[in-house]
Each structure stands twice: as C-alpha cells, then as structure tokens.
C-alpha cells in the first residue's frame, strides 16, 4: 500500500474506515494507491490569475503567495481565466437580484416542495420557476411563482447565462 505503510495487512473495509473516503486505486496485485485529490485551481508562483475586486470589477493579478492571494483563494475568488471571473461576477449579481426581488434564504420550516425556486432547464438552458424538490439557483426561494418570474426578468442575459452554465465549454 502506498500510504506510508499504514494500510499493510488491512482489508479494504478496514482501510476505508481508517482513512475515510479518499480516492483510491486498487491495483491488480491487490495493493491500494491513494489518488491525488483534486481541489480548486491554484496558480503557480508568478502565474496570472483573475479575481473580482472590491469595486466589483474583474482584475488580473500575479500570484506571489502573499496574504491577499491566499485570502482570495480561500474565498473562492481566484479564477484561471477572465471568462470564469466574469461568470462568477454575473452569478453574484444575479443572486443579489433574486434577494432584492423578494427571494428568501434558508429553510424557515418549509420543505423544498412547498416553495417556488428558479432553476435552469438543462435541455435549453433557460430559467424557469416551479415548486421544485432539488438543488436550485442559490437555494433562494420565493413565496409565489410571480415573485420568481419577476426575479428572472430582472436579470441581464449574461446573468441568466451564468446561472444556466452547466460546466460545458463556452
């Protein structure tokens, strides 16, 4: 086992109980290799990255391991491309508009099916409002369908596109 010898002589269940759900590979000879866990992209020293600045604009920075760089990374405000930063900014603007249009956060004693949510249709990448029991845009809910529709209508095309983005290439 390539885990510093800690897994020698263990069953797979024992190994998982001790090491959690780290991604592993079981080799043909029965040994276990811990796979590298993927995290958010992090620039190398001197590499350019993009972030949303305190004035709400996208800015390019150069990674230097300074506290400001580390703080942006910790906050999820480090993007490999300007397009990714733009999408994040549009999502933040859309979230604020949902709240400004009467959206609510948190459960407040409601079940998912009791509230109206805005969420993207995967087939045509448009936003709709319905009583939905699954993950929705920001988990912000509306008391009425009309409130949800008003929130969607307040969005720009870029904000709608950012909410409907499913991880495919542009």
PDB file of C-alpha atoms in Angstrom, residues 24-134:
ATOM      1  CA  UNK A  24      -8.056   5.213  -4.187  1.00  0.00           C
ATOM      2  CA  UNK A  25      -6.984   2.808  -6.885  1.00  0.00           C
ATOM      3  CA  UNK A  26      -6.859  -0.923  -6.240  1.00  0.00           C
ATOM      4  CA  UNK A  27      -4.085  -2.424  -8.300  1.00  0.00           C
ATOM      5  CA  UNK A  28      -4.005  -5.886  -9.890  1.00  0.00           C
ATOM      6  CA  UNK A  29      -1.693  -7.127  -7.137  1.00  0.00           C
ATOM      7  CA  UNK A  30      -4.280  -6.037  -4.517  1.00  0.00           C
ATOM      8  CA  UNK A  31      -2.331  -3.055  -3.220  1.00  0.00           C
ATOM      9  CA  UNK A  32      -4.034   0.280  -2.681  1.00  0.00           C
ATOM     10  CA  UNK A  33      -2.759   3.552  -4.058  1.00  0.00           C
ATOM     11  CA  UNK A  34      -4.198   6.834  -2.756  1.00  0.00           C
ATOM     12  CA  UNK A  35      -5.008   9.095  -5.680  1.00  0.00           C
ATOM     13  CA  UNK A  36      -4.279  12.794  -5.560  1.00  0.00           C
ATOM     14  CA  UNK A  37      -7.357  14.724  -4.511  1.00  0.00           C
ATOM     15  CA  UNK A  38      -8.368  17.460  -6.913  1.00  0.00           C
ATOM     16  CA  UNK A  39      -9.078  20.857  -5.428  1.00  0.00           C
ATOM     17  CA  UNK A  40      -9.719  24.271  -6.865  1.00  0.00           C
ATOM     18  CA  UNK A  41      -7.228  25.549  -9.399  1.00  0.00           C
ATOM     19  CA  UNK A  42      -4.327  27.363  -7.750  1.00  0.00           C
ATOM     20  CA  UNK A  43      -1.822  29.420  -9.734  1.00  0.00           C
ATOM     21  CA  UNK A  44       1.876  28.733  -9.573  1.00  0.00           C
ATOM     22  CA  UNK A  45       4.234  31.458  -8.342  1.00  0.00           C
ATOM     23  CA  UNK A  46       4.295  34.311 -10.883  1.00  0.00           C
ATOM     24  CA  UNK A  47       1.276  32.976 -12.809  1.00  0.00           C
ATOM     25  CA  UNK A  48      -1.549  35.322 -13.796  1.00  0.00           C
ATOM     26  CA  UNK A  49      -4.997  34.835 -12.315  1.00  0.00           C
ATOM     27  CA  UNK A  50      -8.235  36.804 -12.224  1.00  0.00           C
ATOM     28  CA  UNK A  51     -10.385  37.885  -9.296  1.00  0.00           C
ATOM     29  CA  UNK A  52     -13.295  40.151  -8.541  1.00  0.00           C
ATOM     30  CA  UNK A  53     -12.002  43.269  -6.793  1.00  0.00           C
ATOM     31  CA  UNK A  54     -13.731  45.208  -4.037  1.00  0.00           C
ATOM     32  CA  UNK A  55     -15.146  47.669  -6.591  1.00  0.00           C
ATOM     33  CA  UNK A  56     -16.923  44.820  -8.425  1.00  0.00           C
ATOM     34  CA  UNK A  57     -14.598  44.713 -11.421  1.00  0.00           C
ATOM     35  CA  UNK A  58     -12.598  41.798 -12.794  1.00  0.00           C
ATOM     36  CA  UNK A  59      -8.882  42.306 -12.315  1.00  0.00           C
ATOM     37  CA  UNK A  60      -5.774  40.387 -13.290  1.00  0.00           C
ATOM     38  CA  UNK A  61      -3.214  39.625 -10.589  1.00  0.00           C
ATOM     39  CA  UNK A  62       0.086  37.783 -10.445  1.00  0.00           C
ATOM     40  CA  UNK A  63       0.318  35.001  -7.843  1.00  0.00           C
ATOM     41  CA  UNK A  64       3.027  35.754  -5.293  1.00  0.00           C
ATOM     42  CA  UNK A  65       1.940  33.725  -2.230  1.00  0.00           C
ATOM     43  CA  UNK A  66       1.079  36.978  -0.425  1.00  0.00           C
ATOM     44  CA  UNK A  67      -1.724  37.029   2.129  1.00  0.00           C
ATOM     45  CA  UNK A  68      -4.027  38.806  -0.342  1.00  0.00           C
ATOM     46  CA  UNK A  69      -3.545  35.959  -2.839  1.00  0.00           C
ATOM     47  CA  UNK A  70      -4.194  33.326  -0.168  1.00  0.00           C
ATOM     48  CA  UNK A  71      -7.279  35.162   1.064  1.00  0.00           C
ATOM     49  CA  UNK A  72      -8.740  35.387  -2.453  1.00  0.00           C
ATOM     50  CA  UNK A  73      -8.126  31.651  -2.913  1.00  0.00           C
ATOM     51  CA  UNK A  74      -9.737  30.849   0.439  1.00  0.00           C
ATOM     52  CA  UNK A  75     -12.796  32.936  -0.539  1.00  0.00           C
ATOM     53  CA  UNK A  76     -13.129  31.190  -3.918  1.00  0.00           C
ATOM     54  CA  UNK A  77     -12.138  34.368  -5.733  1.00  0.00           C
ATOM     55  CA  UNK A  78      -9.268  33.023  -7.872  1.00  0.00           C
ATOM     56  CA  UNK A  79     -10.046  32.208 -11.493  1.00  0.00           C
ATOM     57  CA  UNK A  80      -7.845  30.849 -14.239  1.00  0.00           C
ATOM     58  CA  UNK A  81      -9.486  32.900 -16.993  1.00  0.00           C
ATOM     59  CA  UNK A  82     -11.209  36.245 -17.251  1.00  0.00           C
ATOM     60  CA  UNK A  83     -14.293  34.403 -18.565  1.00  0.00           C
ATOM     61  CA  UNK A  84     -14.528  32.388 -15.329  1.00  0.00           C
ATOM     62  CA  UNK A  85     -14.259  35.597 -13.258  1.00  0.00           C
ATOM     63  CA  UNK A  86     -16.954  37.255 -15.397  1.00  0.00           C
ATOM     64  CA  UNK A  87     -19.281  34.274 -14.906  1.00  0.00           C
ATOM     65  CA  UNK A  88     -18.747  34.371 -11.119  1.00  0.00           C
ATOM     66  CA  UNK A  89     -19.446  38.105 -11.025  1.00  0.00           C
ATOM     67  CA  UNK A  90     -22.651  37.623 -13.029  1.00  0.00           C
ATOM     68  CA  UNK A  91     -23.747  34.854 -10.644  1.00  0.00           C
ATOM     69  CA  UNK A  92     -23.187  37.160  -7.660  1.00  0.00           C
ATOM     70  CA  UNK A  93     -25.181  39.944  -9.317  1.00  0.00           C
ATOM     71  CA  UNK A  94     -27.997  37.506 -10.118  1.00  0.00           C
ATOM     72  CA  UNK A  95     -28.044  36.283  -6.501  1.00  0.00           C
ATOM     73  CA  UNK A  96     -28.434  39.858  -5.240  1.00  0.00           C
ATOM     74  CA  UNK A  97     -31.275  40.494  -7.709  1.00  0.00           C
ATOM     75  CA  UNK A  98     -33.048  37.320  -6.528  1.00  0.00           C
ATOM     76  CA  UNK A  99     -32.883  38.567  -2.940  1.00  0.00           C
ATOM     77  CA  UNK A 100     -33.907  42.102  -3.958  1.00  0.00           C
ATOM     78  CA  UNK A 101     -36.938  40.654  -5.797  1.00  0.00           C
ATOM     79  CA  UNK A 102     -38.285  39.056  -2.630  1.00  0.00           C
ATOM     80  CA  UNK A 103     -36.275  35.852  -2.522  1.00  0.00           C
ATOM     81  CA  UNK A 104     -35.620  34.140   0.808  1.00  0.00           C
ATOM     82  CA  UNK A 105     -32.702  32.062   2.058  1.00  0.00           C
ATOM     83  CA  UNK A 106     -32.818  29.128   4.453  1.00  0.00           C
ATOM     84  CA  UNK A 107     -35.460  26.562   5.217  1.00  0.00           C
ATOM     85  CA  UNK A 108     -37.711  28.570   7.590  1.00  0.00           C
ATOM     86  CA  UNK A 109     -39.755  25.442   8.323  1.00  0.00           C
ATOM     87  CA  UNK A 110     -40.629  24.860   4.674  1.00  0.00           C
ATOM     88  CA  UNK A 111     -39.908  21.730   2.689  1.00  0.00           C
ATOM     89  CA  UNK A 112     -38.466  22.070  -0.813  1.00  0.00           C
ATOM     90  CA  UNK A 113     -41.778  21.202  -2.484  1.00  0.00           C
ATOM     91  CA  UNK A 114     -43.586  23.982  -0.604  1.00  0.00           C
ATOM     92  CA  UNK A 115     -41.638  26.823  -2.159  1.00  0.00           C
ATOM     93  CA  UNK A 116     -41.026  28.239  -5.609  1.00  0.00           C
ATOM     94  CA  UNK A 117     -37.483  28.070  -6.943  1.00  0.00           C
ATOM     95  CA  UNK A 118     -35.790  29.364 -10.065  1.00  0.00           C
ATOM     96  CA  UNK A 119     -33.633  26.793 -11.788  1.00  0.00           C
ATOM     97  CA  UNK A 120     -32.151  26.133 -15.220  1.00  0.00           C
ATOM     98  CA  UNK A 121     -33.714  23.756 -17.709  1.00  0.00           C
ATOM     99  CA  UNK A 122     -30.853  21.544 -18.870  1.00  0.00           C
ATOM    100  CA  UNK A 123     -32.315  20.970 -22.326  1.00  0.00           C
ATOM    101  CA  UNK A 124     -32.485  24.587 -23.479  1.00  0.00           C
ATOM    102  CA  UNK A 125     -30.584  26.489 -20.775  1.00  0.00           C
ATOM    103  CA  UNK A 126     -33.422  28.794 -19.805  1.00  0.00           C
ATOM    104  CA  UNK A 127     -34.506  29.648 -16.278  1.00  0.00           C
ATOM    105  CA  UNK A 128     -37.930  28.567 -15.072  1.00  0.00           C
ATOM    106  CA  UNK A 129     -39.825  28.858 -11.785  1.00  0.00           C
ATOM    107  CA  UNK A 130     -41.593  25.903 -10.213  1.00  0.00           C
ATOM    108  CA  UNK A 131     -42.166  24.112  -6.953  1.00  0.00           C
ATOM    109  CA  UNK A 132     -39.027  22.050  -7.130  1.00  0.00           C
ATOM    110  CA  UNK A 133     -37.565  19.495  -4.756  1.00  0.00           C
ATOM    111  CA  UNK A 134     -33.963  19.588  -5.922  1.00  0.00           C
TER     112      UNK A 134
END
